[in-house]
């Protein structure tokens, strides 16, 4: 079968940059690599074809000769599917920036396998999540909440070692304590987690009967969680070392308590400030008044309503908002003027007299929008 043009094989234009050529080859190498296509002869041939094309076009001298003279220009220069050792003079040159190639071929990364641990090292236990819902008031002023949850605790029988009494651990014979094994496939050489010891670097001679060698047992636990003042909806509280115990005596993970805050019937929050709406009568708005408002913490606050206050205006009460470090926010009271829907006979007479005295505008003009925004 006649050879295809190398640029056509890689799917790039003749003027493609070296980076474009490298990316094109990487894509084809991942797609057709024999490890991903066991027993597929067509995929193997396409892999070899792409490798041969990259060998030529990835080398400036060979590419120049090919561009000028075609296949004749590179004859005898090492072009061919059997010359892989020269093609991959630097494996990192092609895949050095693409750590995902390891995951694609072998389901794990070389760096990840090496980072796990070896020779008796240990990894932290898993972090746990717990969700709670607290009242609005508790979120503002803080509280303590008792929670109950399940976690993997250190096995009391083996004290977390995973080994039965009187026995210990020995170096893994498969990986010789490194925690990883190396697999070669052609020019690829990739480290992966040792299947015998799970990356620990050692194996337990006689596992503990209570925990099966894991060093942990499931336990139901109660703890008191302190919710700080001013916590917001969706925030979390981290409790160190209250997650799952680590395997074989490794330190435990952390417990993450995520907080949902219930809506309040009367109050809402914006950052460190609180807002509520309070009704007043038409006469209170017109004449002014002293009213009493219940704050979120239950205490009564005296509020002076200025004469002539308009519907929807805000009154600020300092230092009655959300406690935050070093200070406290404000409480804003929105005054809602309540127009009576039913009047007594005497009330109607008084309102009519007021209208006559003050005069009524039967042809009002629109209010400027900038005034509405105030």
XYZ file of C-alpha atoms in Angstrom:
374
model
C 0.000 0.000 0.000
C 1.337 3.417 -0.969
C 2.433 5.730 1.779
C 0.289 8.723 2.649
C 1.679 12.205 2.864
C 3.013 12.791 6.378
C 1.063 16.043 6.775
C -2.086 14.213 5.742
C -1.373 11.447 8.247
C -1.179 13.945 11.124
C -4.021 16.054 9.786
C -2.058 19.338 9.682
C -1.229 21.886 6.991
C 2.209 21.960 5.400
C 3.091 25.191 7.163
C 2.038 23.925 10.599
C 4.175 24.883 13.594
C 6.125 22.331 15.608
C 3.649 22.738 18.457
C 0.731 21.989 16.137
C 2.528 18.907 14.819
C 3.261 17.737 18.336
C -0.355 18.210 19.441
C -1.652 16.407 16.358
C 0.636 13.448 16.956
C -0.226 13.288 20.659
C -3.932 13.073 19.800
C -3.362 10.221 17.356
C -0.966 8.409 19.701
C -3.579 8.424 22.463
C -6.313 7.287 20.075
C -4.431 4.429 18.419
C -1.928 3.304 21.046
C -1.783 -0.524 21.206
C -2.463 -0.548 24.945
C -5.819 1.068 24.301
C -6.583 -1.138 21.325
C -5.356 -4.644 22.192
C -5.488 -6.998 19.215
C -6.612 -4.237 16.820
C -4.207 -4.482 13.884
C -5.707 -1.469 12.111
C -5.152 0.742 15.153
C -1.597 -0.563 15.498
C -0.830 0.313 11.862
C -2.276 3.798 12.271
C -0.184 4.271 15.392
C 2.949 3.247 13.521
C 2.024 5.487 10.595
C 1.519 8.496 12.873
C 4.760 7.763 14.711
C 6.696 7.624 11.450
C 5.140 10.906 10.330
C 6.008 12.605 13.584
C 9.580 11.295 13.445
C 10.086 13.176 10.197
C 8.009 16.303 10.701
C 9.111 16.705 14.321
C 12.751 17.012 13.252
C 13.697 20.272 11.522
C 16.387 18.689 9.299
C 14.252 15.729 8.240
C 11.216 17.927 7.677
C 13.211 20.247 5.385
C 14.432 17.298 3.348
C 10.916 15.863 3.112
C 9.428 19.206 2.081
C 12.010 19.529 -0.693
C 12.284 15.996 -2.033
C 9.369 14.031 -0.570
C 9.864 10.447 0.621
C 13.098 10.181 -1.374
C 14.588 13.000 0.670
C 14.231 11.111 3.960
C 15.101 7.631 2.749
C 17.767 6.181 4.999
C 17.253 8.893 7.624
C 15.540 6.574 10.069
C 12.002 7.012 8.778
C 9.958 3.946 9.493
C 7.799 2.345 12.092
C 10.575 0.159 13.479
C 12.846 3.012 14.488
C 11.008 4.018 17.651
C 14.116 4.370 19.778
C 15.252 7.350 17.718
C 11.803 8.777 17.325
C 11.393 9.049 21.106
C 14.784 10.489 21.877
C 12.852 12.427 24.539
C 9.520 11.017 25.680
C 8.959 14.198 27.682
C 9.454 16.227 24.506
C 6.044 15.020 23.360
C 4.136 14.240 26.524
C 6.046 16.221 29.147
C 3.325 18.844 29.368
C 0.469 16.360 29.160
C 0.275 14.416 32.409
C -3.162 13.175 31.334
C -1.501 10.693 28.962
C -0.808 8.454 31.958
C -4.436 8.467 33.011
C -5.534 7.778 29.454
C -3.294 4.741 29.014
C -3.073 3.230 32.458
C -5.729 4.812 34.688
C -3.278 6.672 36.921
C -0.438 9.155 36.765
C 3.211 8.492 37.332
C 3.527 11.509 39.579
C 0.424 10.492 41.515
C 1.761 7.009 42.168
C 5.046 8.349 43.429
C 3.353 10.911 45.639
C 1.228 8.407 47.528
C 3.899 7.098 49.864
C 6.309 4.239 50.347
C 8.343 2.543 53.019
C 5.724 2.803 55.719
C 4.391 6.300 54.941
C 0.740 7.097 55.579
C -2.054 9.204 54.172
C -4.624 11.215 56.057
C -8.102 9.812 56.534
C -11.032 11.065 54.485
C -12.695 14.386 55.248
C -16.403 14.178 56.104
C -19.319 16.526 55.446
C -22.300 17.232 57.694
C -25.166 19.584 56.807
C -27.205 21.420 59.438
C -29.985 24.009 59.337
C -30.120 26.652 62.047
C -32.565 29.476 62.861
C -31.863 32.965 61.520
C -31.319 34.334 65.018
C -28.717 31.665 65.860
C -26.822 32.490 62.690
C -26.685 36.161 63.688
C -25.704 35.756 67.332
C -23.983 32.356 67.271
C -24.917 29.129 69.032
C -23.786 25.598 69.910
C -25.307 22.599 68.154
C -24.881 18.929 69.038
C -24.576 16.673 66.014
C -24.361 12.898 65.650
C -22.688 11.177 62.715
C -20.786 8.019 61.711
C -17.045 7.973 61.120
C -14.239 5.459 60.813
C -12.398 5.499 64.136
C -9.107 3.885 65.048
C -9.589 0.178 65.797
C -9.231 -0.368 69.586
C -8.021 -3.945 69.143
C -4.939 -3.130 67.059
C -4.729 0.568 67.960
C -5.019 1.477 64.313
C -2.073 -0.573 63.059
C -4.194 -3.150 61.231
C -1.985 -5.965 62.497
C -3.025 -8.667 64.946
C -1.426 -8.608 68.377
C 2.190 -9.763 68.380
C 2.603 -9.342 64.637
C 3.745 -6.490 62.476
C 4.390 -5.428 58.917
C 6.958 -6.392 56.360
C 8.286 -4.787 53.197
C 6.109 -5.533 50.192
C 7.890 -8.161 48.055
C 6.246 -6.860 44.868
C 7.462 -3.248 44.970
C 10.283 -3.666 47.507
C 8.837 -0.934 49.683
C 8.536 1.773 47.036
C 4.730 1.612 46.851
C 4.735 1.541 43.069
C 5.537 -0.714 40.162
C 6.773 0.266 36.736
C 5.140 -0.975 33.565
C 6.856 -0.765 30.187
C 5.129 -0.814 26.824
C 7.432 -0.109 23.898
C 8.910 3.288 24.559
C 6.484 3.985 27.436
C 7.540 3.365 31.027
C 4.919 4.350 33.550
C 4.831 3.998 37.341
C 1.565 2.927 38.955
C 0.363 2.004 42.428
C 1.548 -1.380 43.610
C -1.418 -3.796 43.472
C -0.098 -5.909 46.360
C 0.229 -3.226 49.025
C -1.985 -0.486 47.586
C 0.927 1.933 47.564
C 1.780 1.526 51.248
C 5.169 -0.071 50.627
C 4.508 -2.800 53.174
C 2.041 -5.571 53.853
C 0.550 -6.822 57.123
C 1.667 -10.342 57.997
C -1.442 -11.175 60.048
C -4.396 -8.776 59.752
C -6.350 -7.794 62.857
C -9.533 -9.883 63.092
C -11.573 -6.974 64.433
C -10.956 -4.551 61.555
C -9.729 -6.919 58.815
C -6.389 -5.125 58.624
C -7.772 -1.670 57.828
C -6.957 -0.272 61.266
C -10.369 1.404 61.494
C -13.887 0.597 62.660
C -17.196 2.380 62.070
C -18.308 4.417 65.068
C -21.295 6.627 65.928
C -20.092 9.883 67.425
C -21.644 12.940 69.097
C -19.868 16.277 69.212
C -20.771 19.865 70.034
C -20.262 22.317 67.176
C -19.745 26.007 67.916
C -21.423 28.255 65.340
C -19.712 31.671 65.404
C -21.780 34.898 65.433
C -22.516 36.340 62.007
C -22.202 33.086 60.062
C -23.808 33.312 56.618
C -25.920 30.830 54.709
C -23.770 28.283 52.865
C -20.678 28.809 55.013
C -18.888 25.950 56.703
C -17.233 25.260 60.029
C -14.142 23.029 59.946
C -13.540 20.730 62.915
C -9.996 19.344 62.677
C -9.314 15.622 63.043
C -12.970 14.614 63.393
C -13.209 12.965 59.975
C -12.389 9.350 59.174
C -9.313 7.856 60.792
C -6.555 7.119 58.311
C -5.604 3.560 57.370
C -2.938 1.781 59.370
C -2.709 4.452 62.040
C -2.597 7.467 59.717
C -4.004 10.745 61.095
C -7.748 11.389 60.709
C -9.293 13.805 58.251
C -11.419 16.821 59.133
C -15.172 17.289 59.555
C -16.783 20.017 57.439
C -20.082 21.285 58.836
C -22.054 23.154 56.156
C -24.656 25.615 57.409
C -28.058 26.458 55.982
C -29.850 29.398 57.586
C -33.645 29.409 57.848
C -35.436 32.514 56.630
C -36.899 34.750 59.339
C -40.513 35.866 59.390
C -39.701 39.551 59.942
C -35.986 40.152 59.478
C -33.596 39.803 56.579
C -29.878 40.332 56.318
C -27.535 42.155 53.970
C -23.903 41.645 54.973
C -23.694 42.866 58.586
C -26.929 44.889 58.524
C -30.452 43.773 59.436
C -33.685 45.015 57.857
C -37.307 44.875 58.940
C -40.541 46.646 57.998
C -42.814 48.326 60.556
C -46.340 49.716 59.923
C -47.324 53.216 61.044
C -50.602 55.101 60.663
C -51.263 58.083 58.429
C -51.449 60.363 61.464
C -48.162 59.009 62.874
C -46.505 59.667 59.537
C -47.942 63.168 59.305
C -47.500 64.276 62.920
C -44.474 62.201 63.930
C -44.511 59.724 66.788
C -42.501 57.688 69.263
C -42.922 53.974 68.585
C -41.470 50.786 70.036
C -39.878 48.124 67.833
C -38.787 44.642 68.876
C -35.196 43.920 67.836
C -34.033 40.473 66.681
C -32.643 39.638 70.117
C -36.055 40.374 71.716
C -35.316 43.678 73.379
C -37.534 46.711 72.801
C -36.068 49.718 70.974
C -37.647 53.182 71.134
C -37.762 54.763 67.696
C -38.624 58.401 66.954
C -40.592 58.823 63.711
C -40.057 62.307 62.220
C -43.135 64.298 61.250
C -43.936 64.119 57.553
C -42.103 60.804 56.979
C -42.915 59.227 53.631
C -43.948 55.661 52.981
C -41.009 53.289 52.521
C -38.369 55.484 54.138
C -35.617 53.840 56.212
C -34.631 54.706 59.750
C -31.180 53.556 60.896
C -30.628 52.192 64.387
C -26.894 51.980 65.011
C -25.199 48.880 66.428
C -28.293 46.682 66.410
C -27.283 44.564 63.416
C -25.073 41.495 62.978
C -22.039 41.136 65.267
C -18.840 40.923 63.230
C -15.247 40.949 64.512
C -14.481 44.333 66.001
C -17.881 45.924 65.453
C -21.584 45.412 64.883
C -23.812 46.269 61.953
C -26.926 48.444 61.960
C -30.657 47.783 61.999
C -32.702 49.490 59.271
C -36.428 49.953 59.859
C -38.579 50.494 56.793
C -41.699 52.499 57.661
C -44.828 51.388 55.859
C -47.654 53.949 56.057
C -50.940 52.107 56.446
C -53.897 53.847 54.782
C -57.156 52.865 56.502
C -59.526 50.876 54.326
C -62.525 51.470 56.587
C -63.329 54.677 58.466
C -65.846 55.365 61.204
C -68.337 58.138 60.623
C -66.384 60.490 62.863
C -63.080 59.495 61.271
C -64.414 60.225 57.831
C -65.649 63.633 58.971
C -62.200 64.483 60.336
C -60.449 63.335 57.159
C -62.805 65.434 55.034
C -62.179 68.428 57.258
C -58.413 67.883 56.889
C -58.812 67.783 53.112
C -60.675 71.108 53.171
C -58.110 72.738 55.442
C -55.006 71.492 53.636
C -56.515 71.513 50.176
C -56.405 68.642 47.716
C -54.542 68.593 44.407
C -56.960 67.208 41.853
C -54.388 67.402 39.041
C -51.150 65.961 40.461
C -47.965 65.896 38.347
C -45.746 62.810 38.104
C -42.983 62.516 40.678
C -39.437 62.734 39.173
C -37.763 59.336 39.086
C -34.697 60.665 40.899
C -36.887 61.501 43.876
C -38.285 57.965 43.919
C -34.752 56.594 44.030
C -33.865 58.552 47.166
